[in-house]
Backbone as a ProteinNet text record, in pm:
[ID]
protein_1_A
[PRIMARY]
MAMNDSVNILNSAYLAVEYIDSFLPDNPLQQPFKNAWNYMLDNYTKFQIATWGSLIVHEVAYFLLCVPGFIFQFIPYMQKYKIQQDKPETWEKQWKCFKTLLFNHFFIQLPLICGTYYFTEYFNIPYGWEEMPRWYVLVAQCFGCAVIEDAWHYFLHRLLHHKRIYKYIHKVHHEFVSPFGMQAEYAHPLETLILGTGFFIGIVVFCNHMVLLWAWVICRLMETIDVHSGYDVPLNPLHLVPFYAGARFHDFHHMNFIGNYASTFTWWDRLFGTDSQFIAYQEKEKKKQCITKK
[TERTIARY]
161.3	161.4	159.2	281.4	289.8	184.7	147.5	36.9	-122	-93.9	-260	-215.4	-125.9	-93.9	-114.3	-66.3	-68	-229.2	-308	-459.1	-529.1	-480	-561.1	-527.7	-392.8	-377.9	-465.2	-462.9	-540.7	-671.6	-753.2	-888.2	-902.1	-816.4	-825.4	-846.8	-714.5	-715.4	-857.2	-883.3	-1032.2	-1136.8	-1147.4	-1267	-1254.4	-1112.2	-1092	-1121.1	-1109.1	-1118.9	-1283.1	-1322.7	-1494.7	-1552.6	-1513	-1548.2	-1557.8	-1438.8	-1416.1	-1537.7	-1524.8	-1613.4	-1762.8	-1813.2	-1952.5	-1963.4	-1863.7	-1894.2	-1897.9	-1839.2	-1817.3	-1976.5	-1967.5	-2107.3	-2144.7	-2261.3	-2281.8	-2226.2	-2179.1	-2090.3	-2220	-2236.7	-2349.7	-2334.2	-2246	-2206.8	-2245.2	-2257.7	-2300.6	-2427	-2530.1	-2646.7	-2656.8	-2606	-2594.5	-2500.8	-2392.9	-2296	-2369.4	-2454.2	-2536.2	-2632.3	-2705.8	-2787.1	-2747.1	-2623.1	-2548	-2498.3	-2444.6	-2391.8	-2499.6	-2617.3	-2726.1	-2794.4	-2788.5	-2840.6	-2761	-2616.1	-2514.6	-2540.8	-2561.6	-2577.4	-2726.2	-2823.2	-2954	-2961.8	-2872.5	-2883.1	-2746.4	-2638.6	-2546.1	-2506.4	-2448.9	-2396.5	-2267.4	-2229.9	-2095.4	-1974.2	-1986.6	-1895.4	-1880.7	-2002.2	-1972.3	-1919.4	-1960	-1904.5	-1753.4	-1708.2	-1576.1	-1505.4	-1554.8	-1458.6	-1462.3	-1577.4	-1592.8	-1608.5	-1638.8	-1635.5	-1503.1	-1426.9	-1292.4	-1190.5	-1235.2	-1159.4	-1200.7	-1333.1	-1368.9	-1300.3	-1329.5	-1232.4	-1090.8	-1031.3	-881.2	-881.3	-944.5	-936	-963.5	-1077.1	-1141.5	-1027.4	-1000.7	-918	-766.3	-725.2	-587.2	-566.1	-676	-664.3	-717.2	-777.9	-837.7	-726.2	-661.6	-548.9	-430.8	-420.2	-321.9	-343.3	-485.5	-518.2	-427.8	-427.2	-369.2	-218	-150.2	-1.8	1.8	-96.5	-96.3	-154.1	-210.5	-257	-147.7	-79.4	46.8	140.1	174.6	267.6	216.9	89.1	48.9	25.7	55.5	56.8	200.2	222.8	357.8	391.9	317.3	312.7	378.7	295.7	358.8	482.6	536.2	677.3	789.5	750.8	874.2	853.4	746.2	743.2	767.3	824.9	853.1	1006.2	1064.5	1172.3	1255.8	1251.5	1351.9	1302.7	1315.9	1271.4	1321.2	1459.2	1530.2	1476.6	1387.7	1322.2	1170.4	1123.6	968.2	912.2	800.5	714.5	695.8	673.3	655.8	530.6	467	356.7	426.4	517	561	557	665.9	646.8	527.2	436.2	305.4	237.8	237.6	151.7	216.8	348.2	409.9	358.4	370.9	316.2	188.5	96.7	-46.7	-65.1	7.3	-20.8	-7.4	134.8	199.5	98.5	55.7	-34.2	-172.4	-229.6	-366.1	-327	-195	-174.6	-174.7	-88.4	-55	-201.4	-274.5	-408.3	-492.6	-513.5	-626.7	-556.1	-422.3	-365.2	-281.2	-254.2	-180.7	-281.9	-321.2	-366.6	-545.4	-588.2	-732	-773.3	-670.8	-677.1	-651.2	-581.7	-560.7	-700	-749.6	-859.6	-985.2	-976.8	-1089.5	-1081.2	-971.4	-977.9	-1011.9	-1053.2	-1103.8	-1230.1	-1321.2	-1447.3	-1439.5	-1338.5	-1313.2	-1239.8	-1160.6	-1099.6	-1184.8	-1307.3	-1387.2	-1474.8	-1489.4	-1589.1	-1508.1	-1389.4	-1307.3	-1283.6	-1274.6	-1219.7	-1373.5	-1478.9	-1646.3	-1617.2	-1561.4	-1559.9	-1700.5	-1750.6	-1893.8	-1878.2	-1998.2	-2032	-2143.2	-2193.1	-2322.7	-2283.2	-2382.5	-2364.7	-2345.1	-2413.5	-2408.5	-2272.4	-2220.3	-2079	-1973.3	-1997.5	-1875.6	-1825.3	-1680.8	-1620	-1634.6	-1607.8	-1607.1	-1491.9	-1515.3	-1402.8	-1242.9	-1254.4	-1144.7	-1057.6	-1137.4	-1098.9	-1041.6	-1094.3	-1060.8	-921.1	-913.4	-790.8	-668.1	-692	-593.4	-563.4	-658.2	-621.3	-554.5	-591.1	-513.4	-362.4	-341.4	-200.6	-131.6	-214.3	-150.1	-91.7	-194.3	-153.8	-46.8	-31.6	99.9	228.8	208.4	346.8	387.6	300.4	346.5	380.3	322.2	349.8	485.6	511	618.8	763.8	722.5	831.3	873.6	772.2	796.1	861.3	796.6	842.2	1014.2	1035.3	1174	1275.2	1229.6	1345.4	1356.8	1219.6	1197.5	1252	1226.8	1281	1428.9	1473.5	1607.1	1680.7	1647.9	1657.5	1667.6	1567.8	1533.1	1653.7	1711.8	1827.9	1982.9	1973.4	2075.2	2127.9	2263.3	2319.7	2276.2	2239.9	2217.4	2092.8	2011.5	1864.3	1813.6	1870.7	1785.1	1785.1	1849	1834	1720.5	1692.1	1575.6	1443.4	1423.3	1302.7	1269.9	1358.8	1346.4	1359.9	1456.2	1490.1	1395.9	1268.2	1168.4	1104.8	1076.5	1033.3	1114	1264.9	1354.1	1381.5	1310.9	1321.8	1280.5	1219.6	1184.8	1240.4	1359.6	1443	1387.1	1280.2	1218.3	1056.6	1021.2	882	747.6	664.6	514.5	427.1	295	214.1	163.6	127.9	84.2	175.9	305.7	392.9	414.6	352.2	355.5	352.9	260.3	263.8	314.8	369.5	465.4	585.5	560.3	665.5	662	760.9	760.9	670.1	594	470.1	537.6	665.2	705.4	720.4	753.6	774.5	602.1	518.3	401.2	348.1	389.1	338.7	423.4	568.9	670.3	619.3	641.7	603.4	443.2	370.3	239.2	188.2	272.9	236.6	216.3	301.6	296.6	188.1	79.8	-43.7	-146.9	-106.4	-224.6	-209.8	-77.2	-33.4	-114.8	-112.5	-191.6	-356.3	-396.1	-536.7	-557.8	-487.4	-492.9	-494.1	-435.7	-418.8	-525.9	-560.3	-657.6	-792.7	-827.5	-963.7	-1076.7	-1164.5	-1290.2	-1422.9	-1389.1	-1507.2	-1461.8	-1537.8	-1493.3	-1477.8	-1524.4	-1493.5	-1355.1	-1257.3	-1125.2	-1045.1	-1109.8	-1009.6	-1012.5	-1102.6	-1125.4	-1065.4	-1078.8	-1013	-881.4	-817.5	-659.2	-612.6	-694.5	-656	-638.1	-741.6	-748.5	-621.7	-601.4	-475.1	-354	-330.2	-214.9	-192.4	-270.1	-279.2	-250.8	-301.4	-297.6	-139.9	-88.7	57.6	163.6	146.7	225.1	224.4	108.1	105.5	167.7	136.4	210.8	363.2	413.9	546.5	622.6	556.4	591.7	535.7	499.5	416.8	538.8	650.2	747.6	727.6	652.7	617.1	605.4	674.6	686.4	593.4	456.8	378.3	357.8	376.2	352.4	211	188.1	58.2	-0.3	67.2	22.3	-27.1	-150.5	-194.4	-129.3	-58.8	16.8	125.2	184.6	276.6	266.4	143.4	95.4	100.2	112.1	139	270.3	279	448.3	505.4	661.1	747.3	736.4	648.6	598.6	706.1	739.5	869.3	851.7	736.8	715.9	767.9	725	765	938.3	966.5	1125	1200.2	1154.2	1226.3	1244.7	1133.9	1141.2	1205.6	1178.6	1228	1387.7	1448.7	1576	1629.9	1546.9	1574.1	1578.5	1483.5	1463.4	1614.7	1637.7	1752.6	1873.5	1891.7	2036	2028.8	1902.8	1901	1949.8	1968.5	2009.5	1957.8	1946.9	1894.2	1758.6	1681.4	1558.6	1470.7	1463.8	1409.5	1273.3	1230.3	1099.5	977	858.6	757.5	677.3	653.1	580.6	652.5	747.9	788.3	933.4	1011.7	1160.7	1230.7	1176.5	1238.9	1320.4	1305.6	1376.1	1507.9	1493.9	1613.2	1707.1	1626.6	1716.9	1788.2	1718.9	1764.5	1893.2	1891.9	2003.5	2090.8	2057.1	2166.8	2145	2029.8	2040	1969	1944	1912.6	2017.6	2149.8	2262.4	2293.6	2286.3	2321.6	2224.5	2097.8	1972.2	1999.5	2040	2048.3	2165.2	2272.1	2402.1	2346.3	2263.4	2208.1	2126.3	2025.8	1944.7	2037.9	2143.4	2228.4	2315.2	2345.2	2422	2295.2	2189.2	2066.1	2055.8	2051.9	2010.4	2129.4	2248.5	2359	2345.7	2330.2	2297.3	2200.5	2082	1996.9	2028.3	2093.9	2158.1	2247.9	2324.1	2426.7	2347.4	2233.7	2157.5	2103	2046.2	1970.3	2056.4	2184.1	2265.3	2331.9
213.3	65.4	-13.3	8.8	-44	-11.5	131.9	178.9	90.9	91.2	-2.2	-136	-219	-342.5	-354.9	-241	-247	-233.3	-163.3	-131	-276.9	-339.3	-450.6	-560	-561.9	-671	-656.5	-527.7	-473.6	-512.9	-454.9	-503.8	-662.6	-725.6	-893.8	-927.8	-871.9	-936.2	-878.1	-766.5	-719.8	-841.9	-856.4	-926.3	-1078	-1136.1	-1262.1	-1282.4	-1167.7	-1156.3	-1168.6	-1077.5	-1049.6	-1181.8	-1267.3	-1395.1	-1483.5	-1489.6	-1585.2	-1543.4	-1411.7	-1381.8	-1382.7	-1423.9	-1449.2	-1595	-1691.9	-1829.6	-1827.7	-1732.5	-1717.1	-1713.6	-1773.9	-1764.3	-1628.4	-1584.1	-1464.5	-1434.1	-1300.9	-1283.6	-1248.7	-1342.7	-1303.1	-1159.3	-1112.5	-1001.7	-871.2	-907.9	-794.6	-725.3	-766.2	-705.6	-657.6	-683	-594.2	-486.8	-485	-396.5	-278.1	-334.9	-237.8	-164.9	-228.1	-169.7	-62.4	-93.5	0.7	113.7	114.1	203.2	307.7	239.5	341.2	409.4	350.8	418.9	531.4	519.1	615.5	746.7	687.8	803.2	883.1	834.3	875.3	938.7	931.3	1004.2	1092.7	1109	1194	1286	1374.2	1460.9	1398	1433.2	1398.7	1441.2	1584.3	1648	1545.6	1498.7	1433.9	1273.4	1228.5	1102.1	1105.6	1202.6	1208.1	1252.6	1323.3	1393	1299.3	1272.1	1198.4	1041.4	1006.1	870.6	829.6	904.8	877.9	862.9	949.3	946.8	836.1	784.1	647.8	543	535.8	425.7	417.5	524.8	497.4	476	525.5	518.8	361.7	342.7	169.2	73.7	95.2	-4.1	-19.8	107.1	114.7	28.6	48.4	1.2	-141.1	-156.8	-307.6	-411.8	-337.1	-421.5	-433	-355.6	-354.6	-439.7	-510.6	-583.1	-723.1	-792.2	-938.1	-922.7	-806.4	-821.5	-779.9	-695.4	-651.3	-779.4	-850	-982.1	-1070.5	-1085.2	-1172.2	-1180.5	-1049.1	-1038.7	-1101.5	-1135.1	-1195.9	-1361.8	-1408.9	-1546.1	-1606.6	-1701.6	-1754.2	-1837.7	-1907.4	-1982.5	-1899.7	-1761.8	-1670	-1598.8	-1629.3	-1553.3	-1630.5	-1745.3	-1806.3	-1745.3	-1664.2	-1601.9	-1460.4	-1403.3	-1287.7	-1275.8	-1177.9	-1151.3	-1112.7	-1010.1	-984.7	-1015.4	-1147.2	-1219.4	-1143	-1089.5	-1026	-900.3	-829.5	-703.2	-692.8	-735.7	-769.2	-595.9	-608.9	-462.6	-437.5	-300.8	-247.5	-159.8	-147.7	-70.5	82.4	98.9	248	293.1	198.5	239.5	238.9	152.1	136.7	259.5	319.1	418.7	545.6	569.4	667.9	684.5	568.5	546	606.5	535.7	566.4	713.5	784.5	959.3	1004.4	987.7	1035.8	1024.5	901.7	850.6	932.5	948.2	1025	1199.6	1250.9	1374.3	1388.1	1277.1	1273.6	1266.2	1166.5	1123.3	1267.5	1352.5	1427	1584	1600.2	1720.4	1733.2	1637.8	1613.2	1543.4	1439.4	1378.1	1433.9	1457.3	1495.4	1646.9	1716.4	1819.5	1782.1	1720.1	1641.3	1567.8	1509.2	1425.7	1532.7	1645.7	1757.2	1796.7	1788.3	1804.7	1694.5	1596.5	1500.9	1492.6	1575.9	1615.6	1725.8	1830.3	1899.3	1833.9	1726.5	1641.2	1594.3	1504.7	1433.1	1530.8	1645.4	1761.6	1792.1	1833	1895.1	1797.2	1670.5	1541.5	1480.7	1547.1	1475.8	1310.9	1279.1	1162.9	1095.6	1009.2	955.7	874.2	883	805.9	683.7	717.6	611.6	455.5	380.6	236.1	208.4	259.4	212.4	224.9	337.2	361.9	292.8	204.6	145.2	58	72.1	-70.3	-196.2	-293.1	-420.7	-446.6	-574.3	-618.3	-622.8	-684.2	-706.9	-570.6	-485.7	-334.5	-267.7	-287.3	-235.3	-281.3	-405.8	-497.3	-433.7	-441.2	-387.7	-219.2	-151.2	-8.7	-2.8	-76.8	-85.3	-121.2	-213.1	-265.9	-165	-99.5	25.7	131.6	156.2	265.2	248.4	88.6	47.9	49.3	12.1	30.3	176.7	264.5	397.7	450.7	419.5	459	402.3	261.7	211.7	279.5	348.4	416.7	522.7	604.6	730.5	723.2	607.9	570.1	531	443.9	412.2	538.7	616.8	734.6	842.6	865.1	976.6	920.3	786.2	725.9	714.4	672.5	674.7	814.1	922.6	1035.6	1091.2	1048.9	1082.6	1030.3	936.6	850.8	920.8	1026.3	1095.4	1138.3	1147.2	1190.7	1339.9	1432.3	1564	1574.8	1487.7	1502	1421.4	1314.7	1199	1244.1	1305.3	1321.6	1420.1	1508.1	1598.5	1544	1433.5	1395.4	1236.9	1160.9	1021.5	949.6	1021.6	949	919.9	1016.7	988.7	853.7	826.1	654.3	571.3	580.6	504.2	496.9	535.8	505.7	387.5	310.5	178.9	69.4	27.2	-65.8	-193.5	-234.9	-359.4	-295.9	-289.5	-241.4	-310.3	-264.7	-330	-273.6	-311.2	-284.2	-154.4	-110.7	21.9	162.6	100.9	187	235.8	175	197.5	345.4	412.4	561.1	665.5	604	670.8	748.3	865.6	947.3	1107.7	1169.1	1323.7	1372.4	1482.1	1521.5	1549.9	1589.4	1636.9	1505.6	1385.2	1268.7	1201.1	1264	1204.5	1254.3	1399.1	1461.4	1408.4	1408.3	1370.2	1230.9	1133.7	1014.6	971.7	1047	1021.2	1089.3	1172.6	1232.1	1101.5	1008.7	898.7	844.1	821.9	784.6	827.5	933.9	1036.9	1039.3	1004.2	1005.6	914	774.4	672.4	724.3	779.6	812.1	922.2	1000	1107	1050.2	940.2	862.5	767.4	690.7	596.4	610.5	701.1	731.9	749.9	657.5	665.9	646.7	637.9	623	648.8	688.5	735.3	613.2	467.2	353.4	313.3	358.3	331.1	407.9	512.9	592.4	498.9	466.7	368.9	232.5	176.2	31.7	64.2	169.3	176.6	210.7	304.4	319.5	179.4	112	-22.8	-101.8	-105.8	-188.1	-152.3	-22	44.2	8.7	40.5	5.3	-130.6	-211.4	-365.7	-374.1	-355.7	-367.1	-289.6	-175.1	-101.6	-149.8	-203.7	-245.7	-391.5	-456.8	-593.3	-595.8	-508.8	-498.7	-461	-380.6	-324.7	-406.2	-527.1	-608.2	-665.3	-674.6	-766.6	-899.5	-961.2	-1102.9	-1151.4	-1265.3	-1309	-1453.6	-1424.8	-1530.7	-1622.1	-1749.7	-1834	-1831.6	-1844.9	-1861.4	-1728.1	-1612.1	-1484.2	-1440.9	-1406.3	-1429.3	-1293.9	-1178.3	-1086.3	-1157.4	-1276.3	-1322.4	-1383.6	-1380.9	-1419.3	-1295.2	-1206.4	-1076.1	-1087.7	-1083.3	-1096.5	-970.3	-1020.7	-945.7	-849.1	-922.2	-859.3	-868.3	-735.6	-737.5	-828.9	-774.4	-859.4	-781.3	-866.7	-819	-815.6	-949.9	-975	-883.4	-843.7	-730.9	-608.6	-568.4	-435.7	-406.9	-531.8	-531.7	-529.4	-577.7	-567	-407.6	-343.9	-202.4	-141.1	-171.3	-111	-143.4	-260.4	-331	-257.4	-220.7	-183.9	-11	23.5	168.8	216.2	98.1	110.1	0.8	36.5	-64.4	-97.3	-183.2	-216.9	-99	8.7	124.6	116.3	27.3	39	-9.1	49.7	7.2	-130.3	-153.3	-293.1	-398	-354.3	-441.3	-462.2	-541.7	-551.5	-508.8	-491.6	-458.2	-322.5	-217.9	-114.9	-140.3	-195.1	-250.6	-335.6	-439	-519.1	-457.6	-357.2	-276.8	-216.8	-124	-45.6	-120.8	-251.2	-299.2	-276.4	-212.9	-162.9	-281.4	-411.3	-520.3	-607.6	-573.3	-658.3	-708.8	-599.9	-651.2	-761.5	-732.2	-817	-944.3	-957.9	-1077.8	-1169.2	-1103.9	-1157.6	-1203.4	-1127	-1170.7	-1280	-1296.1	-1409.3	-1554.1	-1544.1	-1639	-1690.2	-1596.2	-1612.7	-1707.8	-1680.1	-1743.1	-1863.3	-1909.6	-2021.4	-2128.5	-2048.4	-2168.3	-2196.6	-2102.3	-2129.6	-2245.7	-2218.7	-2322.7	-2453.4	-2460.5	-2603.8	-2665.6	-2566.8	-2629.7	-2676.8	-2579.8	-2653.3	-2775	-2786.4	-2923.3	-3030.6	-3019.8	-3098	-3150.6
-3616	-3627.2	-3498.8	-3416.3	-3279.7	-3206.1	-3196.6	-3107	-3145.9	-3286.2	-3307	-3270.8	-3272.7	-3212	-3087.5	-2983.6	-2843.7	-2828.2	-2892	-2872.7	-2890.9	-2978.7	-3025.6	-2940.1	-2871.7	-2785.3	-2647.2	-2602.7	-2478.1	-2495.5	-2601.2	-2640.6	-2645.6	-2692.4	-2705.7	-2560.3	-2486.8	-2325.1	-2268.5	-2302	-2224.6	-2257.6	-2386.5	-2409.5	-2382.9	-2371	-2302.2	-2162.7	-2101.6	-1930	-1929	-2006.7	-2003.9	-2058.4	-2151.7	-2168.1	-2047	-1997.4	-1878.9	-1755.2	-1747.2	-1623	-1658.4	-1784.2	-1809.2	-1776	-1712.8	-1705.7	-1549	-1477.9	-1320.8	-1265.6	-1157.3	-1081.7	-1039.6	-1006.4	-969.1	-809.6	-793.7	-660.2	-565.2	-431.8	-365.4	-322	-287.8	-216.5	-316.6	-454.1	-556.1	-529.6	-475	-470.5	-341.5	-212.6	-111.9	-124.1	-211.8	-233.7	-304.7	-423.6	-503.3	-416.9	-318.6	-232.5	-146.5	-100.3	-6.8	-76	-213.1	-274	-316.5	-362.7	-405.1	-292.2	-164.6	-60.3	-18	-32	-4.2	-96.5	-222.1	-336.4	-321.8	-262.7	-227.3	-107.1	-19.5	141.7	150.6	61.4	99.2	-36.8	-16.3	-99.5	-188.4	-299.2	-365.5	-277	-215	-120.3	-20.7	61.3	177	145.5	14.8	-8.3	-49.6	-103	-152.8	-41.9	40.4	174.6	279	350.5	486.8	448.8	311	267.5	269	202.2	181.6	322.1	395.4	524.3	592.3	607.4	671.8	608.5	485.7	382	472.1	433.6	470.8	630.1	713.9	885.9	896	867.1	885.6	825.6	684.1	644.1	721.7	745.7	777	921.9	1030.7	1146.8	1157.9	1067.4	1044.9	1005.8	913	846.1	934.8	1040.8	1118.1	1253.3	1260.2	1371.8	1346.3	1250.3	1259.2	1302	1250.4	1308.4	1455.3	1510.4	1645.2	1730.9	1686.1	1731.3	1747.1	1656.8	1642.6	1747.9	1788.5	1901.5	2030.1	2054.3	2167.7	2139.4	2017.6	2021.7	1988.6	2081.4	2080.3	1960.4	1896.6	1759.1	1676.7	1657.8	1539	1545.2	1649.9	1689.1	1582	1527	1451.5	1313.9	1276.9	1152	1177.4	1296	1303.5	1255.5	1151.7	1103.7	1194.4	1276	1392.4	1495.8	1558.6	1675.5	1784.5	1777.8	1904.7	1930.3	1847.4	1865.3	1866	1954.6	1994.3	2008.8	1962	1981.2	2148.1	2175	2282.8	2308	2417.8	2428.7	2406.6	2454.6	2454.8	2287.1	2217.7	2072.7	2007.2	2041.6	1940.8	1994.4	2119.4	2135.3	2103.5	2072	2025	1875	1813.4	1684	1638.7	1730.2	1733.8	1735.5	1821.6	1849.5	1712.3	1653.7	1534.2	1409.9	1410.2	1308.6	1317.9	1426.6	1427.7	1414.5	1418.7	1381.5	1229.1	1167.1	1019.2	948	1008.2	941.6	923.2	1034.6	1042.2	1028.1	1026.7	985	874.6	814.8	678.4	587.2	599.6	511.2	487.6	603.8	579.6	503.5	514.2	396.4	252.3	235	99.6	59	145.1	127.3	84.4	132.2	116	-24.8	-102.2	-228.4	-327.9	-283.4	-346.1	-425.4	-368.8	-429.3	-552.6	-551	-641.9	-760.2	-726	-843.3	-897.6	-843.6	-924.5	-1006.1	-935.2	-1029.7	-1183.5	-1131.9	-1244.5	-1349.1	-1310.3	-1421.4	-1453.9	-1386.2	-1431	-1407.2	-1277.3	-1246.7	-1177.8	-1241.3	-1216.9	-1097.9	-1011.1	-901.5	-878.3	-1011.1	-999.5	-1023	-1000.2	-1004.4	-1139.2	-1238.2	-1366.9	-1445.2	-1397.5	-1443	-1376.7	-1303.6	-1205.3	-1291.3	-1309.1	-1380.5	-1337.6	-1411.2	-1376.8	-1258.6	-1206	-1124.1	-1168.3	-1282.9	-1338.7	-1396.2	-1438.9	-1476.9	-1350.8	-1233.3	-1095	-1073.4	-1070.5	-1064.7	-1155.3	-1265.3	-1363.9	-1329	-1308.3	-1291	-1140.7	-1034	-919.4	-937.4	-1024.7	-1041.7	-1107.4	-1215.3	-1297.9	-1197	-1111	-1012.7	-918.8	-877	-799.5	-879.7	-998.1	-1070.7	-1087.9	-1093.1	-1097.9	-983.4	-880.2	-723.8	-665.1	-723.3	-691.8	-743.1	-889.8	-941.5	-868	-836.5	-779.6	-633	-556.5	-415.8	-433.7	-526.8	-535.1	-547.9	-642.9	-680.5	-553.4	-503.7	-397.5	-293.6	-243.1	-131	-129.2	-224.9	-231.5	-199.3	-289.7	-239	-129.4	-42	99.9	181.6	142.3	212.4	176.8	86.4	75.3	211.2	225.1	367.4	398.1	290.2	328	364.1	351.6	359.9	460.5	476.3	555	686.3	763.2	907.1	926.1	843.5	854.2	810.9	739.4	718.3	733.5	658.7	668	780.2	845.2	984.8	1091.3	1085.1	1160.8	1131	1006.5	977.1	1004.1	1023.2	1070.6	1193.9	1288	1426.7	1485.3	1410.4	1432.7	1366.1	1405.8	1319.7	1296.3	1394.8	1346.4	1339	1220.2	1184.2	1224.3	1260.1	1279.2	1186.9	1168.4	1068.2	1111.1	1219.3	1250.8	1188.2	1184.1	1146.8	1005.9	947.8	777.2	761	804.5	778.9	907.8	968.1	1072.2	1011.8	990.8	905.6	955.6	891.5	908.3	810.6	870.5	768.7	606	608.8	463	369.8	454.8	399.5	345.9	443.6	390.4	270.3	248.7	144.3	12.1	49.7	-84.4	-137.6	-48.9	-97.2	-123.5	-60.5	-77.8	-224.3	-254.8	-409.7	-529.7	-486.2	-586.8	-601.4	-462	-483.4	-561.9	-558	-644.8	-810.1	-850.6	-995	-1072.5	-1001.5	-1074.2	-1090	-978	-974.6	-1093.4	-1106.8	-1230.3	-1355.7	-1348.2	-1499.1	-1525.9	-1431.7	-1438.3	-1401.2	-1329.6	-1244	-1357.3	-1345.8	-1431.2	-1348.5	-1211.6	-1135.7	-978.6	-883.8	-752.2	-684	-738.8	-671.6	-651.4	-779.7	-786.2	-693.1	-644.1	-550	-412	-367	-248.2	-285.1	-401.4	-439.6	-422.4	-465	-456.3	-321.6	-251.6	-101.3	-29.9	-40.7	22	-28.4	-161.5	-198.7	-151.3	-140.5	-125.4	15.3	110.4	263.2	284.6	209.7	249.4	203.2	90.2	70.4	177.1	195.4	287.8	419.5	483.5	619.3	622.9	505.6	523.9	500	423	407.1	538.8	627.1	755.7	877.8	849.8	940.1	1052.4	969.9	1049.9	1066.5	986.5	990.6	850.3	835.6	706.9	695.2	686.6	713.2	591.7	599.2	465.7	422.1	286.3	216.5	220.8	218.2	213.1	74.4	36	-85.3	-171.4	-112	-185.8	-264.4	-206.8	-274.5	-395.4	-437.5	-570.7	-674.1	-621	-727.9	-789.7	-896.5	-997.4	-919.9	-908.1	-833.6	-711.8	-625.2	-505.9	-415.2	-339.3	-259.6	-119.7	-68.9	69.1	204.7	326.4	428.6	461.5	420.3	431.7	358.9	246.1	150.2	221.7	275.3	331.6	463	537.5	674.5	685.7	567.5	563.3	539.7	476.4	462.6	595.3	689.5	828.5	911.6	879.8	964.6	924.7	773.7	751.2	702.2	685.2	625.8	515.3	416.8	285.7	203	69.4	-18.2	-4.6	-115.8	-96.5	-88.6	-160.6	-163.2	-223.1	-317.9	-371.3	-262.5	-314.6	-207.4	-229.9	-364.2	-399.2	-457.8	-576.5	-637	-620.3	-683.4	-691.2	-793.5	-909.8	-1050.4	-1035.1	-963.5	-984.1	-890.3	-788.3	-698.2	-783.3	-841.5	-935.9	-1031.9	-1082.7	-1204.3	-1185.8	-1059.1	-1022.8	-902.8	-882.3	-790.3	-638.9	-613	-470.3	-377.3	-425.3	-344.1	-337	-381.1	-363.2	-224.1	-138.7	3.6	63.5	6.8	44.3	-6.6	-138.7	-184.7	-129.8	-68.4	-15.8	114	196.4	320.5	308.2	194.1	180.9	154.8	74.5	67.2	172.1	268.6	405	496.7	480.8	550	537	376.1	320.5	383.6	361.9	419.2	569.7	632.3	780.9	800.5	728.3	738.2	695.5	585.5	550.7	632.8	711.4	799.9	951.6	981.5	1094.7	1092.1	940.3	909	910.1	878.8	870.6	1021.7
[MASK]
++++++++++++++++++++++++++++++++++++++++++++++++++++++++++++++++++++++++++++++++++++++++++++++++++++++++++++++++++++++++++++++++++++++++++++++++++++++++++++++++++++++++++++++++++++++++++++++++++++++++++++++++++++++++++++++++++++++++++++++++++++++++++++++++++++++++++++++++++++++++++++++++++++++

């Protein structure tokens, strides 16, 4: 009975969103996107799309999303939004980070990406334009993937901070006490595999089209680069996401090496009390600001 009620609620929600969508104006980018997608299907094999297309999407999205944070360090006005203002980025750190990223991307992640084609073939994942889900379905699926990945990340990330394990794996990621966007995937190869597994679980659960793989890659990169940016910029659209953790939340983790273990949302840390130090820190900061204003 409860299952039927849940299904009915989901169906009603889907129909409601579909009804609202019918009143929205046509997306001017839809036709160019359709033309580009069909051109890709006509000129490349599924293996090429799944493998090299996925690599290109990851690399282009990753480094493009890093650009704003990289530019901020040269703009004096933006420094008031930097969370750890006493720890500026240096060329030495950024170059070291970039070299490690290239190794991880091409020697750890690329071999995993090479399995994408076989995954889509095994589960009969379609590539065609006609089978592509509507935008609101993609948004819901990406949110579902984020919820699953966040749960995996919280518990495995917390485990990697165990005193018997930390120095062998996760310590690499914490070489930067003050994080910057490009450092989001700076990690030990084993950590890339362990925490990266959470990314694929949602895909196995929700994937019904090749486009979800790419949409989820972009969403995940957008989130992880934002929380590692080191800047708490106002009017950040990601703050509209319910229970979104954000840069200040994760920056505190890098400052203190403890607590705030979740990747995207705050509920696991709130549930297990691992955000208590962060909450106390925020209260102290608010008191300081009040005293300064007086």
